[in-house]
Coordinates of C-alpha atoms and ligand atoms in Angstrom, one line a residue:
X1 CA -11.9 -46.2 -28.3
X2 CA -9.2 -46.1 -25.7
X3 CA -10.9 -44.6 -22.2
X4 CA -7.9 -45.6 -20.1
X5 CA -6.3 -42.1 -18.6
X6 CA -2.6 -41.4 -19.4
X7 CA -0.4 -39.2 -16.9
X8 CA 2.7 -38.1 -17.4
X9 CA 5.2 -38.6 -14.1
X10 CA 7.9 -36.8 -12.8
X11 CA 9.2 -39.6 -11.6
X12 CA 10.0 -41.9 -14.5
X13 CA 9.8 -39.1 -16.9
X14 CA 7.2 -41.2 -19.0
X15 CA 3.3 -40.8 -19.2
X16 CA 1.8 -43.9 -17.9
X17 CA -1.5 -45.3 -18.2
X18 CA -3.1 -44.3 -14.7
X19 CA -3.7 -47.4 -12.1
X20 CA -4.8 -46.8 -8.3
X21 CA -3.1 -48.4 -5.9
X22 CA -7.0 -49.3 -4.4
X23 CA -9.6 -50.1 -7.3
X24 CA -12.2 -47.6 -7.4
X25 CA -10.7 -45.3 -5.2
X26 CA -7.5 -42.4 -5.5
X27 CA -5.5 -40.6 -2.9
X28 CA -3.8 -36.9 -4.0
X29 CA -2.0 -35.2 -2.1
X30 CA -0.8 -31.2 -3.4
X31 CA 1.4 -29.0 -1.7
X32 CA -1.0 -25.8 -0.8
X33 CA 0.1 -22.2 0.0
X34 CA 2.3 -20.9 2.3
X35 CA -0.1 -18.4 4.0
X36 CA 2.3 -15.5 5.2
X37 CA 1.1 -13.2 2.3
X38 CA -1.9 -12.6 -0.2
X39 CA -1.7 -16.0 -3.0
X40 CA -0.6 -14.7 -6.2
X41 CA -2.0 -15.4 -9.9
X42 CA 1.0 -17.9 -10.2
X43 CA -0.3 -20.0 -7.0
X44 CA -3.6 -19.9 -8.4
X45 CA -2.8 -21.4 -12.0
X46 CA -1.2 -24.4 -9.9
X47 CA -4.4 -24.8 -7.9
X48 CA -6.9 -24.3 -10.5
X49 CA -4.9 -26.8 -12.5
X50 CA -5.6 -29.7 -9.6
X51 CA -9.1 -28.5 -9.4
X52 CA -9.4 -29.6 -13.3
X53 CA -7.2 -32.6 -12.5
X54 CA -9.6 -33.5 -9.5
X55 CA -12.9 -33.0 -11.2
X56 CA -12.0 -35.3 -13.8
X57 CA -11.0 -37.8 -11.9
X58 CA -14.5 -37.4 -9.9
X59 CA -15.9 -37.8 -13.1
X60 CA -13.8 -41.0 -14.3
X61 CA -15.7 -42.7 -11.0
X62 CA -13.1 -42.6 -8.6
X63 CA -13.8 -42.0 -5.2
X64 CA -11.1 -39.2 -4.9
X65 CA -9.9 -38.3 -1.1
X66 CA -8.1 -34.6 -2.5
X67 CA -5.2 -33.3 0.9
X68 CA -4.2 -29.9 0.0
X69 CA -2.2 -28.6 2.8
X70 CA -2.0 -25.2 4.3
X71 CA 2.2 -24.4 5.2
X72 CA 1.6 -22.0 8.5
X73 CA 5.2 -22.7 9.6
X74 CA 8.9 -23.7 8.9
X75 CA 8.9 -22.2 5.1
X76 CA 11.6 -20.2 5.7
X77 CA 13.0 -17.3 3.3
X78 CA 16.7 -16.9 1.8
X79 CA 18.0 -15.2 5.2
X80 CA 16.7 -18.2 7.3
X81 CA 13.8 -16.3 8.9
X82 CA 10.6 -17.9 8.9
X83 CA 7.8 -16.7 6.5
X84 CA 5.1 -16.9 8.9
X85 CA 6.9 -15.0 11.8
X86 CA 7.9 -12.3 9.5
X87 CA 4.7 -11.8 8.4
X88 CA 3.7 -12.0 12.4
X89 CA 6.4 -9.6 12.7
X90 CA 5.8 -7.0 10.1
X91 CA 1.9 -6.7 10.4
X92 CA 2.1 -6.9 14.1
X93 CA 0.1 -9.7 14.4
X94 CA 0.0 -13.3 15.9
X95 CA 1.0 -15.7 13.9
X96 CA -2.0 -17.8 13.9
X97 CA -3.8 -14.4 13.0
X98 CA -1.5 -13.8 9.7
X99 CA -2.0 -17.3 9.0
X100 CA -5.6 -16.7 9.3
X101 CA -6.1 -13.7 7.8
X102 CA -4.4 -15.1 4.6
X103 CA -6.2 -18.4 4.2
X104 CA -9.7 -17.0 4.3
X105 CA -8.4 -15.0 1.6
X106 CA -7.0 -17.6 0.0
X107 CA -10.3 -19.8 0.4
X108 CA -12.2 -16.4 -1.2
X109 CA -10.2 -16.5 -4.1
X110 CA -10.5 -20.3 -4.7
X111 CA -14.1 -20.3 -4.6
X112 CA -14.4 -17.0 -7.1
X113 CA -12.0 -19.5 -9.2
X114 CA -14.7 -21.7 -9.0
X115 CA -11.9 -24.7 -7.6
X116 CA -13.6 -27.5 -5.3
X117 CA -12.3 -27.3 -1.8
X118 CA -9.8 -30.2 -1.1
X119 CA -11.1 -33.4 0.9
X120 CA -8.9 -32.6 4.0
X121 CA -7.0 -29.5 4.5
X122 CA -4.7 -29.8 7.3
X123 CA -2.1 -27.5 8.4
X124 CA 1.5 -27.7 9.7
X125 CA 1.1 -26.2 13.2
X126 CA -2.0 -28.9 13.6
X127 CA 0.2 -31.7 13.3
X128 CA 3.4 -31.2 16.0
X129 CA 3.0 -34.6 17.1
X130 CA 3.0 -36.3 13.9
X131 CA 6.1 -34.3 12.5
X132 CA 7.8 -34.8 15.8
X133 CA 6.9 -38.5 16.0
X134 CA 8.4 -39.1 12.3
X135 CA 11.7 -37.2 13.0
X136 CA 12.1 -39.9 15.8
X137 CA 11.5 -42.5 13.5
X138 CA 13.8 -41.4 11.1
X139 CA 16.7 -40.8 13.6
X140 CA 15.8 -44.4 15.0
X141 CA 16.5 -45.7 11.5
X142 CA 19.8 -44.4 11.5
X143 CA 19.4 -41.5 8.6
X144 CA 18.8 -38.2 11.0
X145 CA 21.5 -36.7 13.8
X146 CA 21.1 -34.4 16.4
X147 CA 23.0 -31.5 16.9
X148 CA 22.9 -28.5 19.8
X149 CA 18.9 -29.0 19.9
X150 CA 18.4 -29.0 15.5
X151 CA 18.0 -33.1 13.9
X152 CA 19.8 -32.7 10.2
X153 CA 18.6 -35.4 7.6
X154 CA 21.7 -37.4 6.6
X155 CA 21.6 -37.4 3.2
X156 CA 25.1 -39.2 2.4
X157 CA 24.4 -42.1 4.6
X158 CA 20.8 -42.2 2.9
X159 CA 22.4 -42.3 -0.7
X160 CA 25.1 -44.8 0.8
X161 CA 22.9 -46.8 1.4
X162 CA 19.4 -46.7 -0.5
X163 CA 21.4 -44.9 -3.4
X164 CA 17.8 -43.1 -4.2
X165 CA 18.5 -39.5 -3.4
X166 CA 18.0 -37.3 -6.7
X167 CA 15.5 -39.9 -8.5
X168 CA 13.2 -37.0 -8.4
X169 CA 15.0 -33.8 -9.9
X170 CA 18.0 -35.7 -11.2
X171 CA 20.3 -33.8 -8.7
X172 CA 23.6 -35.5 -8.4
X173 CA 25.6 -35.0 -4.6
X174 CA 28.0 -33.2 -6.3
X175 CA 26.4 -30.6 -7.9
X176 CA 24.4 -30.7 -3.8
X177 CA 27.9 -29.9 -2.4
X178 CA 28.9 -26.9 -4.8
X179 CA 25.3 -25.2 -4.8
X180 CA 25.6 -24.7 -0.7
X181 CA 28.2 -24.2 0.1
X182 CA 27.9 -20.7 1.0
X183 CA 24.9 -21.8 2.9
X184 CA 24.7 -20.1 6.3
X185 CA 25.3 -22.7 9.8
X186 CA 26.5 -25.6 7.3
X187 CA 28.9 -25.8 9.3
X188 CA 26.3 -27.4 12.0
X189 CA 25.8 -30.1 9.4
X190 CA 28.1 -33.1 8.7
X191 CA 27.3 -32.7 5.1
X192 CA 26.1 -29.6 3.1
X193 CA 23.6 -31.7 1.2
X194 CA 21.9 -32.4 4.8
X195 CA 18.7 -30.8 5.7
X196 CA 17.1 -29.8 8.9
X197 CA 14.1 -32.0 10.1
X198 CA 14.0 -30.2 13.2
X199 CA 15.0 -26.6 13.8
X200 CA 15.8 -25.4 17.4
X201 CA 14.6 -21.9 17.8
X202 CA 16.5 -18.8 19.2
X203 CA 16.0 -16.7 21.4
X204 CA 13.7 -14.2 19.8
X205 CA 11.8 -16.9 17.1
X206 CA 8.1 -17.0 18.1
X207 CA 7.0 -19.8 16.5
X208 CA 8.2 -22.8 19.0
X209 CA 7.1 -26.0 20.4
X210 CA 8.3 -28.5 22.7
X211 CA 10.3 -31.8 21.3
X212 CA 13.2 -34.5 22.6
X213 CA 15.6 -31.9 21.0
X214 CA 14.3 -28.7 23.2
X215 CA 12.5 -26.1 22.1
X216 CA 12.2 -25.5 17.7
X217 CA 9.9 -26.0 15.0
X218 CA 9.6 -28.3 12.3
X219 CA 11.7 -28.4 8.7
X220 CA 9.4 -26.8 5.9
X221 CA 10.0 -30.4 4.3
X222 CA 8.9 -32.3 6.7
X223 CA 5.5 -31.2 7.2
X224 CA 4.1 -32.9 3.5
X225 CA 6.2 -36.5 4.1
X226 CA 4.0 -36.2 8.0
X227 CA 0.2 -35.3 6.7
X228 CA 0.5 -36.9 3.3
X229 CA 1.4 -40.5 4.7
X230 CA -1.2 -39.7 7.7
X231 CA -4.2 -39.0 5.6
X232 CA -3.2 -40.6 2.7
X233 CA -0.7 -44.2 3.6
X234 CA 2.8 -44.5 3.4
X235 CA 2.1 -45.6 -0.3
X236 CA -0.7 -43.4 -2.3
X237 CA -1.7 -42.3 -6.1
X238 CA -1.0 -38.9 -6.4
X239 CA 1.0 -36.0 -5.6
X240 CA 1.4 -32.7 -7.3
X241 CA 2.9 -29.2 -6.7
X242 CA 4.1 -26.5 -8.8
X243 CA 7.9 -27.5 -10.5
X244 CA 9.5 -25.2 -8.5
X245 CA 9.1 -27.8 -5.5
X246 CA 10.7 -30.8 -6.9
X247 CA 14.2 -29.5 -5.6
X248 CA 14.1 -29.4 -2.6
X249 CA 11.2 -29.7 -1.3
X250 CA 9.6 -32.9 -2.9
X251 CA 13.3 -34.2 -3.2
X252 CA 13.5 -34.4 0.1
X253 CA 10.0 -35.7 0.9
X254 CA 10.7 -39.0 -0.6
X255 CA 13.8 -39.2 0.9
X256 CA 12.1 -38.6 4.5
X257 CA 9.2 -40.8 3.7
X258 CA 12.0 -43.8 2.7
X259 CA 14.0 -42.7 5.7
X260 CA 11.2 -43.2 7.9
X261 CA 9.1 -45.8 6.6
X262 CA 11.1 -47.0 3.3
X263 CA 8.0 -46.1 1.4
X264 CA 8.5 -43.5 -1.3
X265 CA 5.1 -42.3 -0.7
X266 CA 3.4 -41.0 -4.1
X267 CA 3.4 -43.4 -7.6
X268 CA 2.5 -40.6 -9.9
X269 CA 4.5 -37.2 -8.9
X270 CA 2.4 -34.0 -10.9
X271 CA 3.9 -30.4 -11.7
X272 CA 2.5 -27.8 -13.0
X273 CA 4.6 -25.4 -14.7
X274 CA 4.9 -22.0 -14.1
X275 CA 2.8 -18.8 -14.8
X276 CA 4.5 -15.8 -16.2
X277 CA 3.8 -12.2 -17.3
X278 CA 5.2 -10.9 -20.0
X279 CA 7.5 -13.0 -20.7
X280 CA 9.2 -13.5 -17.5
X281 CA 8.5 -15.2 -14.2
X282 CA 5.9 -13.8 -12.0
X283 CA 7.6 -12.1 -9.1
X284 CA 7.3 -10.2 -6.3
X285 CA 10.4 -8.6 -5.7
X286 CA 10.9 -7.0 -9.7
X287 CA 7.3 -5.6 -9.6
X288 CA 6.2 -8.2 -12.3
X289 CA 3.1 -9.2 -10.6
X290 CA -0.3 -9.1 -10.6
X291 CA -3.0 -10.3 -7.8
X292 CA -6.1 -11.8 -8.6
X293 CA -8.1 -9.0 -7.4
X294 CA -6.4 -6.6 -9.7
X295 CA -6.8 -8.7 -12.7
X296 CA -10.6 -9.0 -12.2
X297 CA -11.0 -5.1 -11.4
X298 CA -8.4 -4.2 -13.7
X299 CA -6.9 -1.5 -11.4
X300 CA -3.4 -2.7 -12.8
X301 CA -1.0 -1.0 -15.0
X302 CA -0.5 -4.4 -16.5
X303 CA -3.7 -5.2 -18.4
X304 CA -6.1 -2.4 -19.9
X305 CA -9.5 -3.8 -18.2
X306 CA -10.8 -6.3 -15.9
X307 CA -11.0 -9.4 -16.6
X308 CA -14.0 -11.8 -15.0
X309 CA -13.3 -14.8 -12.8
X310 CA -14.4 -17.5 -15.5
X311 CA -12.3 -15.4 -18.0
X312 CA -9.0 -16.1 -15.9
X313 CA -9.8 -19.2 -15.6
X314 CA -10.9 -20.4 -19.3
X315 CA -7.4 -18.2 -20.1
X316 CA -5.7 -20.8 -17.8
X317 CA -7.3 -24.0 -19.3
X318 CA -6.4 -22.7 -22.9
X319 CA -3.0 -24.1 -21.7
X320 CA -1.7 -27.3 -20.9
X321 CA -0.6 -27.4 -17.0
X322 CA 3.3 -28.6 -18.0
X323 CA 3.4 -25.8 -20.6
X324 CA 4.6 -22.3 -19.1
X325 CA 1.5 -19.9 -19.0
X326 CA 2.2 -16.1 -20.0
X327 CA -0.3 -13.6 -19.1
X328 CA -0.4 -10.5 -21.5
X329 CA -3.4 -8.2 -22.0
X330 CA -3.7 -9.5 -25.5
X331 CA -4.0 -13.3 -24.4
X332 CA -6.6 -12.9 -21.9
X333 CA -8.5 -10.2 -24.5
X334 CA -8.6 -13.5 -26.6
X335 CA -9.7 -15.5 -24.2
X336 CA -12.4 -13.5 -22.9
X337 CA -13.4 -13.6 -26.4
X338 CA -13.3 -17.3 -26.3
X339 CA -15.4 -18.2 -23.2
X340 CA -18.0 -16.0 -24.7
X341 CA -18.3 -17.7 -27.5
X342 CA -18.5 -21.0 -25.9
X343 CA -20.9 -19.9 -23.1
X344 CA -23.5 -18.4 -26.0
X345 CA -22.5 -21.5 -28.2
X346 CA -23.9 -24.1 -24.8
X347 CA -27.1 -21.6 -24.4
X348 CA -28.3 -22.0 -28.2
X349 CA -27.0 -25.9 -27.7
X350 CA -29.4 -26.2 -25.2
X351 CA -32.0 -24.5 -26.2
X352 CA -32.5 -26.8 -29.5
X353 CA -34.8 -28.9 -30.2
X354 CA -34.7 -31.3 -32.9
X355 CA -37.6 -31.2 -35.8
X356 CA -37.0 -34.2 -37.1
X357 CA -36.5 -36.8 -39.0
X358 CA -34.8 -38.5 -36.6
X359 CA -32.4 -40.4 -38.9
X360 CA -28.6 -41.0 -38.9
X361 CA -26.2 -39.7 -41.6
X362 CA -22.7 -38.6 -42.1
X363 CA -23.2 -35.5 -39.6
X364 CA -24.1 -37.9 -37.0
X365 CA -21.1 -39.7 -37.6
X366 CA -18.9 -36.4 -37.9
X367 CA -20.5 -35.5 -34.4
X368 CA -19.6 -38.5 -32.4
X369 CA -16.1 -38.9 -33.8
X370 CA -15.8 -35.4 -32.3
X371 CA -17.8 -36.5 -28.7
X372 CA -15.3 -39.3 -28.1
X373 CA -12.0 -37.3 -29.4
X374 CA -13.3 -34.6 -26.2
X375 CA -12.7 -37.0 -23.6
X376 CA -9.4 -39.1 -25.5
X377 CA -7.6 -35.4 -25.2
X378 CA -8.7 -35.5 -21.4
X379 CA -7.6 -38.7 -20.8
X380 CA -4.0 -37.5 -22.7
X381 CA -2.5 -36.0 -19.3
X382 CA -5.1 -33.8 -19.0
X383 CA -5.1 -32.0 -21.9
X384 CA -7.8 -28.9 -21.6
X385 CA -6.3 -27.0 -24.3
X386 CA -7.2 -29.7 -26.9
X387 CA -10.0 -31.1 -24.9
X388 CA -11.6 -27.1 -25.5
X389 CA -10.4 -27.2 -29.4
X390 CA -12.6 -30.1 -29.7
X391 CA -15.3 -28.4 -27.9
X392 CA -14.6 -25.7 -30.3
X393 CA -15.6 -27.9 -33.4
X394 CA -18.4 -29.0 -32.2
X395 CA -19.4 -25.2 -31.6
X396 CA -19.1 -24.5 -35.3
X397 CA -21.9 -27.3 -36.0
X398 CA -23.8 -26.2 -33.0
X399 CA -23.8 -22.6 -34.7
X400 CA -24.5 -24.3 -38.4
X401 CA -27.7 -25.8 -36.8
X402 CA -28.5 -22.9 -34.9
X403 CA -28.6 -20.7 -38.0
X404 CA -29.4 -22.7 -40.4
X405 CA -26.6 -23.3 -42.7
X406 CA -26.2 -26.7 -41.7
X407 CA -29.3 -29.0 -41.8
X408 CA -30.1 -31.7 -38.7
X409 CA -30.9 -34.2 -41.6
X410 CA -29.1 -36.8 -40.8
X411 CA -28.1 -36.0 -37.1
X412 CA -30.1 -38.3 -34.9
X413 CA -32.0 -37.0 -31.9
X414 CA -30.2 -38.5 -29.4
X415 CA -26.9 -37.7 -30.3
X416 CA -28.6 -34.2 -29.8
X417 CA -28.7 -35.2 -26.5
X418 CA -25.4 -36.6 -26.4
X419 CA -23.8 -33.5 -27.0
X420 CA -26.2 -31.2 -24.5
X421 CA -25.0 -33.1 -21.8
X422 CA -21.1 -33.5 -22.8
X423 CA -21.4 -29.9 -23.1
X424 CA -23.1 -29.8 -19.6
X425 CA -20.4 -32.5 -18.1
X426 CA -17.4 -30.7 -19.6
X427 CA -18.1 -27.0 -19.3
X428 CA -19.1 -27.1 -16.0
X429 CA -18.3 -30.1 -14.3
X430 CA -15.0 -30.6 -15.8
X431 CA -13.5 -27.7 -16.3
X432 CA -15.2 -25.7 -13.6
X433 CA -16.4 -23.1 -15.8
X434 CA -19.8 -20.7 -15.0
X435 CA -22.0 -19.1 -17.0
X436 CA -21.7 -15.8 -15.7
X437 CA -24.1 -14.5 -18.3
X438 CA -26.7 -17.1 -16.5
X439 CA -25.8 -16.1 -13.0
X440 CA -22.6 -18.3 -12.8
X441 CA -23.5 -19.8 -9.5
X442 CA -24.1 -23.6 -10.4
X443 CA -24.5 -23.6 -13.6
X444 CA -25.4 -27.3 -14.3
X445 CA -27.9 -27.5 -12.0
X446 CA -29.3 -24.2 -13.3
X447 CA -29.3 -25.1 -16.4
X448 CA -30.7 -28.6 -16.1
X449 CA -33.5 -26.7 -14.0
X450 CA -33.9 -24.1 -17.3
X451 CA -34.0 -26.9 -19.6
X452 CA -36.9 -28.9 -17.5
X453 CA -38.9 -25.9 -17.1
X454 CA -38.5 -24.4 -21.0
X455 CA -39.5 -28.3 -21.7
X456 CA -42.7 -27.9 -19.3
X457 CA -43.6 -25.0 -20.7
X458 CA -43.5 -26.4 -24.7
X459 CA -46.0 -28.8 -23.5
X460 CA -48.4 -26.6 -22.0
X461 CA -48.4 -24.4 -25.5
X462 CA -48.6 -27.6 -27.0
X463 CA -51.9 -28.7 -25.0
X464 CA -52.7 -24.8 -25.8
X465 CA -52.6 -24.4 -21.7
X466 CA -52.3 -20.8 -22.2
X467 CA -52.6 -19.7 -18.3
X468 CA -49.9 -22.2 -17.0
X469 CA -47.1 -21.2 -20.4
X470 CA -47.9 -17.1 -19.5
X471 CA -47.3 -17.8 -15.9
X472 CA -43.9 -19.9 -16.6
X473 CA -42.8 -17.4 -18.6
X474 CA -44.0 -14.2 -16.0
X475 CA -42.3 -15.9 -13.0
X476 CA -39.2 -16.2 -14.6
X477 CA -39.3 -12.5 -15.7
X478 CA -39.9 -11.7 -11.6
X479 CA -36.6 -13.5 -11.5
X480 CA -34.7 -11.5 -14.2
X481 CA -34.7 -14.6 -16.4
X482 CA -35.9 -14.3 -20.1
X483 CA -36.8 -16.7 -22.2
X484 CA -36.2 -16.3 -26.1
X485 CA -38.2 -18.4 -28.7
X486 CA -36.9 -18.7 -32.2
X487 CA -37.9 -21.8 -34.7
X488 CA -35.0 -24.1 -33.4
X489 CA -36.4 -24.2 -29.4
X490 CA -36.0 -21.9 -26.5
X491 CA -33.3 -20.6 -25.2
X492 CA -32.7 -18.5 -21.7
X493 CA -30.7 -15.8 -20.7
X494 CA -30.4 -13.6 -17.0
X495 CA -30.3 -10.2 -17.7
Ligands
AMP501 P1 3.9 -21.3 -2.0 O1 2.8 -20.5 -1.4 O2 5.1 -20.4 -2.4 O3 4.4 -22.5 -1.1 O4 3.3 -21.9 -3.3 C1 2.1 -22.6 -3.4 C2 2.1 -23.4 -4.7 O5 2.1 -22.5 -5.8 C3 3.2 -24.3 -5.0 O6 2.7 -25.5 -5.6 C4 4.1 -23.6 -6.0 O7 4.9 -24.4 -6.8 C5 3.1 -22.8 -6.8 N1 3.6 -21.6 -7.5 C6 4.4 -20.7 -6.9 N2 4.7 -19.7 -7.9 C7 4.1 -20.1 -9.1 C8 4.1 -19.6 -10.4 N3 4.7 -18.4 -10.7 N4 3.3 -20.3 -11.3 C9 2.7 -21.5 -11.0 N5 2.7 -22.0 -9.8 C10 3.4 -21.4 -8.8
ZN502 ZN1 4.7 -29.7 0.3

């Protein structure tokens, strides 16, 4: 069986079998949310599909070091004003306070999603220095100019001379030179395809530090080539962001990071594709949106209920993370049915107890074709929504032995085993799902817990130690916990 992992890449358009730069050991770096307004459903299918991505690579071995940034300045909107200081501007707040205000409810949200916080989380404004220190560097290399107080990246000269520019998003100069022209203070620029590194602030902008240049702020761009390559080396694995960042943003990364250090920074670029309603793009501005918190309460016109935390997210995995992802009442009423069924299919999995013999047959073989085709589909790019159709095969035998209308004759006890803890592994670890029928919470470790006590308690009756089963059984009552006995085992459920 072929373990190796396969990813596709942006960059060479190809999927590649997946080698770190250090054995043992992976750096990713993702582009995280630009904190100036509550994170939308669309932001969260890109996170929760690096959380999947980074729990899988946890459990591939690799010692994982996950930078997911926080953008708290120099993300600047259509008209040139900066998101943060609008926010600032419009709430009456301090910017620090918006920015604030809307990552702890960012951080909420991601930990209702059940997503792993990232390794380092470092944000824009907490790294001045570093940004101001690489805009030097690239002007000392000849690929930056200063004008009036603002350092524009000179993208001409760069493609003169490393000929690289584009090799992300395929953009040709051309095409660059057509698309902005109408772009406001080009005229500033020696080239409309240049790019600020280093903005000087007016008069009235709030958000301003000291530099060489004068007074200004940082290019929106610049922020990921600075705390990647700090945290991470000027070369590293992995770097991922939703597709609408290749142009410009992640376009222009590499060509900073070359400019400044003639590394291209990431070997494997990831994007996740993007989450629609409907039909059509999730967005603000044409009222085609929904937040997280109204798809879980359901106080949406959109959707006819709400939908639980572990819901949205099973809905999420049930698609590949390149694929576009529509959200319609009718999809996630599907996947709610889903998740159900493999929550109830893991209790009665783990509940069952093999009565023997303990021989191998044709279902044992059936079974771990189907264990080692769960983790080949991971290993394919990733691939949840065919990594949970295999899970969904071995439900139906889980449910054939549950019921009786398939026999364990001929399924050995330890593949049993096998596929109690690839259930365990998968469900939970990988994919992040809960059990919110069991409390959601940890679910592995609760359920391993479960499992160890429903086993201690089987020996008791089986030494016919009354006092110490009753009083297993009793406690976990007190705790809301019961425990149901059929003739295949035991299984558990919180009421
Ligand atoms: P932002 O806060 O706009 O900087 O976006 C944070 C992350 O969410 C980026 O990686 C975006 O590419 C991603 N993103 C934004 N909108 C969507 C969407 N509709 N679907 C999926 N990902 C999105
Ligand atoms: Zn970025």
């Amino acid at each position: 069986m072929d373990l190796s992992l396969k990813i596709y890449n942006s960059l060479s358009k190809e999927k590649e079998v997946f080698q770190p730069l250090h054995e043992g050991r992976v750096g990713m770096y993702v582009c995280g949310p630009t904190v100036y307004s509550d994170v939308h459903l669309g932001n969260c299918r890109t996170f929760v599909s690096f959380d999947v991505i980074y729990r899988y690579l946890l459990h591939k071995g690799f010692k994982v070091r996950y930078v997911r940034n926080i953008t708290d300045v120099g993300h600047l909107l259509d008209d040139g004003e900066d998101r943060m200081s609008k926010g600032a501007r419009v709430s009456q707040l301090e910017p620090m306070e918006v920015a604030q205000k809307y990552s702890n409810g960012f951080h909420d949200i991601m930990r209702i999603l059940n997503a792993l916080p990232p390794s380092i989380e470092p944000r824009a404004t907490g790294h001045i220095p570093e940004q101001i220190e690489m805009v030097q560097t690239i002007l000392a290399n000849g690929y930056a100019y200063e004008i009036n107080g603002s350092v524009y990246f000179d993208t001409l000269k760069f493609i003169q001379e490393k000929g690289t520019y584009g090799m992300l998003s395929g953009r040709k100069v051309d095409e660059l030179i057509a698309e902005s022209r109408e772009l406001k203070k080009q005229d500033e620029k020696r080239h409309p395809a240049d790019f600020a590194i280093w903005m000087k602030a007016s008069e009235e902008h709030i958000m301003r530090w000291r530099s060489p240049w004068g007074e200004g702020f940082p290019g929106w761009h610049l922020e990921c080539s600075a705390m990647s390559t700090k945290y991470l080396g000027e070369d590293f694995d992995i770097h991922g962001g939703g597709n609408d960042l290749k142009f410009p943003h992640h376009e222009n990364e590499i060509a900073q990071n070359v400019g400044a250090c003639r590394h291209t920074g990431a070997k494997y670029w990831l994007h996740t594709n993007m989450l629609l309603m409907n039909g059509k793009k999730m967005s603000k501005s044409d009222g085609n949106t929904i937040s997280p918190v109204e798809l879980f309460s359901g106080n949406s016109p959109h959707v006819s209920k709400g939908y639980s935390p572990m819901v949205v997210r099973f809905f999420m995995l049930q698609t590949h993370y390149r694929s576009t992802l529509d959200l319609t009442d009718e999809a996630l009423q599907a996947a709610e049915k889903g998740y159900r069924r493999l929550m109830e299919a893991n209790q009665a999995l783990q509940g069952l107890a093999h009565p023997g013999p303990d021989i191998k047959g044709p279902l044992d073989e059936e079974i771990q074709t189907l264990i080692g085709q769960v983790e080949e589909e991971m290993n394919d790019d990733f691939n949840t929504p065919k990594t949970l159709a295999k899970l969904f095969e071995l439900v139906s035998k889980i449910n054939g032995l549950k019921d009786g209308h398939l026999s364990f004759e001929g399924l050995a006890a330890s593949t049993l085993d096998e596929i109690k803890t690839l259930f365990r592994e998968f469900i939970f670890d990988i994919l992040g799902l809960q059990d919110e029928a069991q409390g959601g919470g940890d679910s592995a470790t609760l359920d391993g817990l479960m499992q160890l006590i429903i086993e201690m308690r089987a020996d008791a009756r089986q030494r016919k130690d009354w006092p110490t089963s009753d009083k297993i059984r009793d406690t976990l009552k007190d705790l809301h916990i019961q425990l149901k006995d059929s003739k295949e085992g035991t299984a558990w459920v919180k009421e």
